[in-house]
Amino acid sequence: MTSSGAFRERLLEAWMEIRENLGRASLQALGVLLGVASVLGGFSISDSQRQRAEQLYVRLGGLDKLNVQPRATVRDGQATALQQANLGLRDEDATDGDALRPDAIQGVSSQKNARSRVVSGFADQDRPVTGIGGDFIPANGYAVEAGRGFSASELEAGAPVAILGTEAAATFFPSGSPLGQVLRIGEVPVTVIGTFQERVFRFREDQRNIFRWRNRIIAVPANLVQRRMNGDAYRRVDRITFRIPDLKVMAAFSKQLQDVVTANHRLQDDFRLDDVQARIRRQNSQGDVYDLIFLLSGVLALVGGGIVNVNIQMASLKERVREVGVKMALGASGREIFKGFMTEALLLTALGALAGLVLGVGFSWTITRSLGVPLAMTPASFIWAYVMASLSGFLFALYPAWKASRLSPMEALRYE
Amino acid sequence: MSTIIRTQGLTKVYGANGTAVHALRGIDFAVEKGEFVALIGPSGSGKSTLMAILGCLDAPTAGTYELDGHAVHGLSGGELARIRNGKIGFVFQSYNLLPKASILRNVELPMLYAGLGRRERRERALALLEKVGIADKADKLPAALSGGQKQRVAVARALANEPALLLADEPTGALDSRTGAEVLDLFRELHAQGHTLLLVTHDPSIAAQAERRVEIRDGKVVMGGVAEDPTSSAQPGAHPAAHHIGVGR
Ligand SMILES: Nc1ncnc2c1ncn2[C@@H]1O[C@H](COP(=O)(O)OP(=O)(O)O)[C@@H](O)[C@H]1O
Ligand SMILES: [Mg+2]
């Protein structure tokens, strides 16, 4: 007979044994089931949280953006001539950076901010004004809802035009459409040509809108701020942002950019790049602690279940000593008995683990739903849960199977 | 004529030192092929112990045992299992059928361990059940059968791999006298077909039906340890030359 035939026979035998002792078998499978469910559930809940956190991160303008910002080099006393002559962060830095890796960079934008008195027919407030350049609107997750965006010539010329966030639009023009209306920013009359879509992001459904402040934006061309509001001779900007989705590419790029900008700035360390390495570390370690806790609780459940199984198996072995004796008398070797017990235990483990996966999905779904987080499950979690259960099932089956295989046929037959 | 069983100085001691039980104290014993031997003796005399050793279920403390011409003492557990599977058929007083397996599967089991294919097993098991007269119960569980029927299944199972030796330890002990007699008829039939039978009993009327009676007391053979031989009164094991002359009955 082929070995696969022998295996099938053992499987059949194991199945009969399980079916005949459904109560005991379910009890044994329960340990595995709970272990698998808790491993899978733990991983999935942690994956879901992580995915949510990553989404938040990306949407907050985090992971895919490399920012360059000015840094004050002179804290005390007078600036040196070199420091004074230094140009600060400029559009040229953006252009030079872009030229480094045009293939990997999905967008470059610059920002020149001002704080100013903003007046309409309805409101008169002191507000931040965002001067934007490049791909600022898409790169920062904004989208024009009504009206239009800035044209290239408007950006270039610093035309007196503005796009408002929903909150700004509602504040300065509470009735009627803001489009075509005039807003006075400082001394400059500016025409509203568009409004942005409302920005909404909640970590959980019942939480408040984390992006609410983004709806307060009053966007104008950066060159308008530069020329007529808050400019200087060097055309300094407040922030340059490169959009690079691939973190590894970003890490390499940031090193090159550092050199380029340092050269542009006459070796003055008056700017600051985002720390990409820290970002990578943070991303990699997101939820690690939770994974560990869940893994540990799963392992504990499996170990607990395994110990219970050993006990049940040893107790049931007492009932089955005679059966083992009979099989041995008929010619079953110790090895055959061992394989029989192992097959039974592994079949039980497999069935329990399958049920555990189902329960685990249900469990994760319930928990993530109650947290208001979308469920995220990865194939790796399923594989982990299954492999761990099989491993523990295997390990804890060894002792009873070994005990059974070592029975003396004579004594086993005499056993009452 | 070949010798199926030959033992010399077979000793079995249970336990150690202070509490040691000397179940067998030097058994010299032989069974020829095709013989029907009854093993008799009072309770506790060591009959079951001897059967267990002859059936390779247990190892002797000392002495030698040749089964079908091969030395058995000192073999490994796996080798003993193979011998039990291929050369020995057991019938027990308490039937020892597997309660969760069907009658058919019970009979198939020794063939399964021998590595026979599914179809062959099934055919052979059905033929054997036919032979012992309960083919119609093949799909039943043992619990559905009467004692006599169970013992027939046990006999069919013992015959599964065409063993060289059938060992029955008080096979009628749990049966009433009528069904006991029926089972005994089955054994006599098997004997007539050429099977070698060794049957333990303490019932003289059953023992009377065997060709030869061997009696043991306190772990020693007191009567009939070897086949009666008209040409020699010597024991074959003790005197090889004499045994040689005796061959060919
Ligand atoms: N496993 C054992 N441990 C200790 N003593 C045993 C064991 N098996 C049998 N004996 C003892 O060995 C002797 C022979 O027993 P047994 O072979 O069962 O006799 P019988 O079958 O003739 O009644 C008895 O005294 C019995 O108590
Ligand atoms: Mg006995």
PDB file of N, CA and C in Angstrom, chain B residues 43-120:
ATOM      1  N   SER B  43      -6.168 -21.936  37.715  1.00  0.00           N
ATOM      2  CA  SER B  43      -6.047 -20.480  37.602  1.00  0.00           C
ATOM      3  C   SER B  43      -4.758 -20.011  38.270  1.00  0.00           C
ATOM      4  N   GLY B  44      -4.068 -19.112  37.600  1.00  0.00           N
ATOM      5  CA  GLY B  44      -2.835 -18.570  38.166  1.00  0.00           C
ATOM      6  C   GLY B  44      -1.616 -19.426  37.886  1.00  0.00           C
ATOM      7  N   SER B  45      -1.798 -20.474  37.101  1.00  0.00           N
ATOM      8  CA  SER B  45      -0.667 -21.364  36.843  1.00  0.00           C
ATOM      9  C   SER B  45       0.287 -20.808  35.790  1.00  0.00           C
ATOM     10  N   GLY B  46      -0.143 -19.789  35.085  1.00  0.00           N
ATOM     11  CA  GLY B  46       0.748 -19.148  34.119  1.00  0.00           C
ATOM     12  C   GLY B  46       0.351 -19.362  32.670  1.00  0.00           C
ATOM     13  N   LYS B  47      -0.875 -19.855  32.441  1.00  0.00           N
ATOM     14  CA  LYS B  47      -1.322 -20.132  31.073  1.00  0.00           C
ATOM     15  C   LYS B  47      -1.331 -18.861  30.225  1.00  0.00           C
ATOM     16  N   SER B  48      -1.954 -17.817  30.756  1.00  0.00           N
ATOM     17  CA  SER B  48      -2.068 -16.569  29.982  1.00  0.00           C
ATOM     18  C   SER B  48      -0.696 -15.946  29.751  1.00  0.00           C
ATOM     19  N   THR B  49       0.135 -16.058  30.753  1.00  0.00           N
ATOM     20  CA  THR B  49       1.487 -15.525  30.614  1.00  0.00           C
ATOM     21  C   THR B  49       2.224 -16.232  29.481  1.00  0.00           C
ATOM     22  N   LEU B  50       2.089 -17.548  29.445  1.00  0.00           N
ATOM     23  CA  LEU B  50       2.730 -18.320  28.382  1.00  0.00           C
ATOM     24  C   LEU B  50       2.160 -17.941  27.013  1.00  0.00           C
ATOM     25  N   MET B  51       0.826 -17.804  26.949  1.00  0.00           N
ATOM     26  CA  MET B  51       0.189 -17.425  25.682  1.00  0.00           C
ATOM     27  C   MET B  51       0.702 -16.071  25.204  1.00  0.00           C
ATOM     28  N   ALA B  52       0.838 -15.139  26.141  1.00  0.00           N
ATOM     29  CA  ALA B  52       1.304 -13.799  25.773  1.00  0.00           C
ATOM     30  C   ALA B  52       2.709 -13.849  25.189  1.00  0.00           C
ATOM     31  N   ILE B  53       3.545 -14.685  25.779  1.00  0.00           N
ATOM     32  CA  ILE B  53       4.918 -14.784  25.267  1.00  0.00           C
ATOM     33  C   ILE B  53       4.923 -15.506  23.925  1.00  0.00           C
ATOM     34  N   LEU B  54       4.141 -16.569  23.830  1.00  0.00           N
ATOM     35  CA  LEU B  54       4.067 -17.292  22.551  1.00  0.00           C
ATOM     36  C   LEU B  54       3.494 -16.389  21.460  1.00  0.00           C
ATOM     37  N   GLY B  55       2.583 -15.485  21.873  1.00  0.00           N
ATOM     38  CA  GLY B  55       1.968 -14.574  20.902  1.00  0.00           C
ATOM     39  C   GLY B  55       2.772 -13.307  20.680  1.00  0.00           C
ATOM     40  N   CYS B  56       3.973 -13.273  21.234  1.00  0.00           N
ATOM     41  CA  CYS B  56       4.867 -12.116  21.050  1.00  0.00           C
ATOM     42  C   CYS B  56       4.276 -10.829  21.605  1.00  0.00           C
ATOM     43  N   LEU B  57       3.353 -10.949  22.565  1.00  0.00           N
ATOM     44  CA  LEU B  57       2.825  -9.750  23.217  1.00  0.00           C
ATOM     45  C   LEU B  57       3.747  -9.335  24.350  1.00  0.00           C
ATOM     46  N   ASP B  58       4.529 -10.262  24.820  1.00  0.00           N
ATOM     47  CA  ASP B  58       5.392 -10.003  25.957  1.00  0.00           C
ATOM     48  C   ASP B  58       6.695 -10.769  25.736  1.00  0.00           C
ATOM     49  N   ALA B  59       7.733 -10.311  26.396  1.00  0.00           N
ATOM     50  CA  ALA B  59       9.033 -10.963  26.227  1.00  0.00           C
ATOM     51  C   ALA B  59       9.325 -11.815  27.452  1.00  0.00           C
ATOM     52  N   PRO B  60       9.929 -12.971  27.277  1.00  0.00           N
ATOM     53  CA  PRO B  60      10.281 -13.795  28.431  1.00  0.00           C
ATOM     54  C   PRO B  60      11.430 -13.170  29.203  1.00  0.00           C
ATOM     55  N   THR B  61      11.502 -13.477  30.499  1.00  0.00           N
ATOM     56  CA  THR B  61      12.627 -12.996  31.305  1.00  0.00           C
ATOM     57  C   THR B  61      13.893 -13.754  30.913  1.00  0.00           C
ATOM     58  N   ALA B  62      13.731 -15.045  30.659  1.00  0.00           N
ATOM     59  CA  ALA B  62      14.870 -15.857  30.203  1.00  0.00           C
ATOM     60  C   ALA B  62      14.344 -17.005  29.365  1.00  0.00           C
ATOM     61  N   GLY B  63      15.242 -17.667  28.686  1.00  0.00           N
ATOM     62  CA  GLY B  63      14.841 -18.796  27.842  1.00  0.00           C
ATOM     63  C   GLY B  63      14.763 -18.406  26.384  1.00  0.00           C
ATOM     64  N   THR B  64      14.555 -19.402  25.545  1.00  0.00           N
ATOM     65  CA  THR B  64      14.502 -19.132  24.105  1.00  0.00           C
ATOM     66  C   THR B  64      13.156 -19.553  23.540  1.00  0.00           C
ATOM     67  N   TYR B  65      12.805 -18.880  22.478  1.00  0.00           N
ATOM     68  CA  TYR B  65      11.531 -19.176  21.817  1.00  0.00           C
ATOM     69  C   TYR B  65      11.743 -19.062  20.315  1.00  0.00           C
ATOM     70  N   GLU B  66      11.461 -20.145  19.620  1.00  0.00           N
ATOM     71  CA  GLU B  66      11.508 -20.124  18.153  1.00  0.00           C
ATOM     72  C   GLU B  66      10.104 -20.275  17.621  1.00  0.00           C
ATOM     73  N   LEU B  67       9.719 -19.363  16.774  1.00  0.00           N
ATOM     74  CA  LEU B  67       8.402 -19.424  16.155  1.00  0.00           C
ATOM     75  C   LEU B  67       8.609 -19.671  14.665  1.00  0.00           C
ATOM     76  N   ASP B  68       8.055 -20.774  14.189  1.00  0.00           N
ATOM     77  CA  ASP B  68       8.148 -21.098  12.766  1.00  0.00           C
ATOM     78  C   ASP B  68       9.612 -21.085  12.297  1.00  0.00           C
ATOM     79  N   GLY B  69      10.479 -21.546  13.179  1.00  0.00           N
ATOM     80  CA  GLY B  69      11.886 -21.673  12.807  1.00  0.00           C
ATOM     81  C   GLY B  69      12.737 -20.442  13.033  1.00  0.00           C
ATOM     82  N   HIS B  70      12.128 -19.344  13.517  1.00  0.00           N
ATOM     83  CA  HIS B  70      12.913 -18.127  13.742  1.00  0.00           C
ATOM     84  C   HIS B  70      12.946 -17.772  15.221  1.00  0.00           C
ATOM     85  N   ALA B  71      14.110 -17.416  15.710  1.00  0.00           N
ATOM     86  CA  ALA B  71      14.230 -17.003  17.102  1.00  0.00           C
ATOM     87  C   ALA B  71      13.481 -15.695  17.307  1.00  0.00           C
ATOM     88  N   VAL B  72      12.670 -15.658  18.343  1.00  0.00           N
ATOM     89  CA  VAL B  72      11.816 -14.496  18.591  1.00  0.00           C
ATOM     90  C   VAL B  72      12.325 -13.690  19.786  1.00  0.00           C
ATOM     91  N   HIS B  73      12.949 -14.383  20.734  1.00  0.00           N
ATOM     92  CA  HIS B  73      13.424 -13.688  21.932  1.00  0.00           C
ATOM     93  C   HIS B  73      14.475 -12.653  21.518  1.00  0.00           C
ATOM     94  N   GLY B  74      14.346 -11.484  22.108  1.00  0.00           N
ATOM     95  CA  GLY B  74      15.336 -10.444  21.818  1.00  0.00           C
ATOM     96  C   GLY B  74      15.039  -9.600  20.600  1.00  0.00           C
ATOM     97  N   LEU B  75      13.884  -9.814  19.967  1.00  0.00           N
ATOM     98  CA  LEU B  75      13.547  -8.951  18.826  1.00  0.00           C
ATOM     99  C   LEU B  75      13.014  -7.603  19.317  1.00  0.00           C
ATOM    100  N   SER B  76      13.076  -6.600  18.439  1.00  0.00           N
ATOM    101  CA  SER B  76      12.589  -5.257  18.807  1.00  0.00           C
ATOM    102  C   SER B  76      11.066  -5.220  18.776  1.00  0.00           C
ATOM    103  N   GLY B  77      10.520  -4.166  19.363  1.00  0.00           N
ATOM    104  CA  GLY B  77       9.069  -4.008  19.408  1.00  0.00           C
ATOM    105  C   GLY B  77       8.442  -4.010  18.030  1.00  0.00           C
ATOM    106  N   GLY B  78       9.089  -3.336  17.093  1.00  0.00           N
ATOM    107  CA  GLY B  78       8.554  -3.257  15.733  1.00  0.00           C
ATOM    108  C   GLY B  78       8.557  -4.615  15.058  1.00  0.00           C
ATOM    109  N   GLU B  79       9.637  -5.370  15.274  1.00  0.00           N
ATOM    110  CA  GLU B  79       9.713  -6.703  14.666  1.00  0.00           C
ATOM    111  C   GLU B  79       8.671  -7.635  15.274  1.00  0.00           C
ATOM    112  N   LEU B  80       8.478  -7.519  16.582  1.00  0.00           N
ATOM    113  CA  LEU B  80       7.458  -8.342  17.237  1.00  0.00           C
ATOM    114  C   LEU B  80       6.068  -8.002  16.695  1.00  0.00           C
ATOM    115  N   ALA B  81       5.839  -6.698  16.465  1.00  0.00           N
ATOM    116  CA  ALA B  81       4.546  -6.277  15.927  1.00  0.00           C
ATOM    117  C   ALA B  81       4.313  -6.930  14.567  1.00  0.00           C
ATOM    118  N   ARG B  82       5.380  -6.972  13.760  1.00  0.00           N
ATOM    119  CA  ARG B  82       5.244  -7.567  12.429  1.00  0.00           C
ATOM    120  C   ARG B  82       4.945  -9.065  12.527  1.00  0.00           C
ATOM    121  N   ILE B  83       5.557  -9.726  13.507  1.00  0.00           N
ATOM    122  CA  ILE B  83       5.300 -11.157  13.683  1.00  0.00           C
ATOM    123  C   ILE B  83       3.860 -11.386  14.150  1.00  0.00           C
ATOM    124  N   ARG B  84       3.428 -10.576  15.123  1.00  0.00           N
ATOM    125  CA  ARG B  84       2.037 -10.708  15.593  1.00  0.00           C
ATOM    126  C   ARG B  84       1.081 -10.522  14.432  1.00  0.00           C
ATOM    127  N   ASN B  85       1.428  -9.569  13.581  1.00  0.00           N
ATOM    128  CA  ASN B  85       0.549  -9.243  12.476  1.00  0.00           C
ATOM    129  C   ASN B  85       0.475 -10.378  11.453  1.00  0.00           C
ATOM    130  N   GLY B  86       1.620 -10.964  11.142  1.00  0.00           N
ATOM    131  CA  GLY B  86       1.652 -11.900  10.017  1.00  0.00           C
ATOM    132  C   GLY B  86       1.541 -13.359  10.407  1.00  0.00           C
ATOM    133  N   LYS B  87       1.993 -13.692  11.609  1.00  0.00           N
ATOM    134  CA  LYS B  87       2.100 -15.121  11.916  1.00  0.00           C
ATOM    135  C   LYS B  87       1.143 -15.602  12.981  1.00  0.00           C
ATOM    136  N   ILE B  88       0.547 -14.650  13.704  1.00  0.00           N
ATOM    137  CA  ILE B  88      -0.251 -15.055  14.856  1.00  0.00           C
ATOM    138  C   ILE B  88      -1.651 -14.480  14.774  1.00  0.00           C
ATOM    139  N   GLY B  89      -2.617 -15.332  15.088  1.00  0.00           N
ATOM    140  CA  GLY B  89      -3.985 -14.850  15.219  1.00  0.00           C
ATOM    141  C   GLY B  89      -4.447 -15.073  16.648  1.00  0.00           C
ATOM    142  N   PHE B  90      -4.972 -13.986  17.265  1.00  0.00           N
ATOM    143  CA  PHE B  90      -5.413 -14.089  18.654  1.00  0.00           C
ATOM    144  C   PHE B  90      -6.926 -14.177  18.751  1.00  0.00           C
ATOM    145  N   VAL B  91      -7.388 -15.031  19.666  1.00  0.00           N
ATOM    146  CA  VAL B  91      -8.799 -14.989  20.052  1.00  0.00           C
ATOM    147  C   VAL B  91      -8.817 -14.914  21.579  1.00  0.00           C
ATOM    148  N   PHE B  92      -9.522 -13.900  22.101  1.00  0.00           N
ATOM    149  CA  PHE B  92      -9.501 -13.678  23.544  1.00  0.00           C
ATOM    150  C   PHE B  92     -10.829 -14.072  24.164  1.00  0.00           C
ATOM    151  N   GLN B  93     -10.783 -14.280  25.451  1.00  0.00           N
ATOM    152  CA  GLN B  93     -12.013 -14.599  26.176  1.00  0.00           C
ATOM    153  C   GLN B  93     -13.030 -13.463  26.053  1.00  0.00           C
ATOM    154  N   SER B  94     -12.506 -12.250  26.141  1.00  0.00           N
ATOM    155  CA  SER B  94     -13.417 -11.092  26.132  1.00  0.00           C
ATOM    156  C   SER B  94     -13.531 -10.477  24.730  1.00  0.00           C
ATOM    157  N   TYR B  95     -13.312 -11.274  23.715  1.00  0.00           N
ATOM    158  CA  TYR B  95     -13.460 -10.910  22.292  1.00  0.00           C
ATOM    159  C   TYR B  95     -12.469  -9.837  21.838  1.00  0.00           C
ATOM    160  N   ASN B  96     -12.397  -8.741  22.611  1.00  0.00           N
ATOM    161  CA  ASN B  96     -11.505  -7.635  22.253  1.00  0.00           C
ATOM    162  C   ASN B  96     -11.733  -7.093  20.857  1.00  0.00           C
ATOM    163  N   LEU B  97     -13.016  -6.934  20.509  1.00  0.00           N
ATOM    164  CA  LEU B  97     -13.304  -6.233  19.252  1.00  0.00           C
ATOM    165  C   LEU B  97     -13.233  -4.737  19.534  1.00  0.00           C
ATOM    166  N   LEU B  98     -12.864  -3.948  18.527  1.00  0.00           N
ATOM    167  CA  LEU B  98     -12.861  -2.492  18.714  1.00  0.00           C
ATOM    168  C   LEU B  98     -14.306  -2.011  18.630  1.00  0.00           C
ATOM    169  N   PRO B  99     -14.811  -1.436  19.716  1.00  0.00           N
ATOM    170  CA  PRO B  99     -16.247  -1.143  19.783  1.00  0.00           C
ATOM    171  C   PRO B  99     -16.720  -0.091  18.777  1.00  0.00           C
ATOM    172  N   LYS B 100     -15.810   0.809  18.357  1.00  0.00           N
ATOM    173  CA  LYS B 100     -16.256   1.901  17.485  1.00  0.00           C
ATOM    174  C   LYS B 100     -16.141   1.558  16.011  1.00  0.00           C
ATOM    175  N   ALA B 101     -15.475   0.441  15.726  1.00  0.00           N
ATOM    176  CA  ALA B 101     -15.293   0.063  14.322  1.00  0.00           C
ATOM    177  C   ALA B 101     -16.318  -0.999  13.939  1.00  0.00           C
ATOM    178  N   SER B 102     -16.746  -0.964  12.679  1.00  0.00           N
ATOM    179  CA  SER B 102     -17.713  -1.952  12.207  1.00  0.00           C
ATOM    180  C   SER B 102     -17.069  -3.337  12.237  1.00  0.00           C
ATOM    181  N   ILE B 103     -17.916  -4.357  12.158  1.00  0.00           N
ATOM    182  CA  ILE B 103     -17.432  -5.737  12.114  1.00  0.00           C
ATOM    183  C   ILE B 103     -16.419  -5.888  10.978  1.00  0.00           C
ATOM    184  N   LEU B 104     -16.786  -5.340   9.821  1.00  0.00           N
ATOM    185  CA  LEU B 104     -15.919  -5.458   8.648  1.00  0.00           C
ATOM    186  C   LEU B 104     -14.553  -4.834   8.923  1.00  0.00           C
ATOM    187  N   ARG B 105     -14.588  -3.643   9.514  1.00  0.00           N
ATOM    188  CA  ARG B 105     -13.326  -2.962   9.765  1.00  0.00           C
ATOM    189  C   ARG B 105     -12.496  -3.698  10.810  1.00  0.00           C
ATOM    190  N   ASN B 106     -13.170  -4.261  11.787  1.00  0.00           N
ATOM    191  CA  ASN B 106     -12.458  -5.070  12.774  1.00  0.00           C
ATOM    192  C   ASN B 106     -11.669  -6.179  12.095  1.00  0.00           C
ATOM    193  N   VAL B 107     -12.322  -6.825  11.142  1.00  0.00           N
ATOM    194  CA  VAL B 107     -11.662  -7.936  10.460  1.00  0.00           C
ATOM    195  C   VAL B 107     -10.575  -7.418   9.514  1.00  0.00           C
ATOM    196  N   GLU B 108     -10.793  -6.225   8.965  1.00  0.00           N
ATOM    197  CA  GLU B 108      -9.820  -5.650   8.032  1.00  0.00           C
ATOM    198  C   GLU B 108      -8.542  -5.177   8.723  1.00  0.00           C
ATOM    199  N   LEU B 109      -8.667  -4.863  10.015  1.00  0.00           N
ATOM    200  CA  LEU B 109      -7.574  -4.172  10.703  1.00  0.00           C
ATOM    201  C   LEU B 109      -6.192  -4.849  10.575  1.00  0.00           C
ATOM    202  N   PRO B 110      -6.097  -6.158  10.821  1.00  0.00           N
ATOM    203  CA  PRO B 110      -4.766  -6.778  10.663  1.00  0.00           C
ATOM    204  C   PRO B 110      -4.231  -6.636   9.239  1.00  0.00           C
ATOM    205  N   MET B 111      -5.130  -6.657   8.269  1.00  0.00           N
ATOM    206  CA  MET B 111      -4.700  -6.516   6.871  1.00  0.00           C
ATOM    207  C   MET B 111      -4.250  -5.078   6.606  1.00  0.00           C
ATOM    208  N   LEU B 112      -4.913  -4.156   7.282  1.00  0.00           N
ATOM    209  CA  LEU B 112      -4.514  -2.753   7.167  1.00  0.00           C
ATOM    210  C   LEU B 112      -3.074  -2.580   7.660  1.00  0.00           C
ATOM    211  N   TYR B 113      -2.783  -3.195   8.816  1.00  0.00           N
ATOM    212  CA  TYR B 113      -1.423  -3.071   9.346  1.00  0.00           C
ATOM    213  C   TYR B 113      -0.422  -3.806   8.472  1.00  0.00           C
ATOM    214  N   ALA B 114      -0.919  -4.805   7.748  1.00  0.00           N
ATOM    215  CA  ALA B 114      -0.020  -5.542   6.853  1.00  0.00           C
ATOM    216  C   ALA B 114       0.209  -4.770   5.559  1.00  0.00           C
ATOM    217  N   GLY B 115      -0.574  -3.719   5.350  1.00  0.00           N
ATOM    218  CA  GLY B 115      -0.374  -2.883   4.165  1.00  0.00           C
ATOM    219  C   GLY B 115      -1.160  -3.343   2.955  1.00  0.00           C
ATOM    220  N   LEU B 116      -2.209  -4.122   3.172  1.00  0.00           N
ATOM    221  CA  LEU B 116      -3.032  -4.554   2.037  1.00  0.00           C
ATOM    222  C   LEU B 116      -3.890  -3.408   1.519  1.00  0.00           C
ATOM    223  N   GLY B 117      -4.162  -3.448   0.246  1.00  0.00           N
ATOM    224  CA  GLY B 117      -4.988  -2.403  -0.368  1.00  0.00           C
ATOM    225  C   GLY B 117      -6.432  -2.520   0.062  1.00  0.00           C
ATOM    226  N   ARG B 118      -7.148  -1.451  -0.124  1.00  0.00           N
ATOM    227  CA  ARG B 118      -8.519  -1.311   0.332  1.00  0.00           C
ATOM    228  C   ARG B 118      -9.438  -2.409  -0.218  1.00  0.00           C
ATOM    229  N   ARG B 119      -9.382  -2.571  -1.526  1.00  0.00           N
ATOM    230  CA  ARG B 119     -10.283  -3.511  -2.183  1.00  0.00           C
ATOM    231  C   ARG B 119     -10.002  -4.941  -1.725  1.00  0.00           C
ATOM    232  N   GLU B 120      -8.724  -5.294  -1.676  1.00  0.00           N
ATOM    233  CA  GLU B 120      -8.323  -6.635  -1.283  1.00  0.00           C
ATOM    234  C   GLU B 120      -8.756  -6.932   0.151  1.00  0.00           C
TER     235      GLU B 120
END
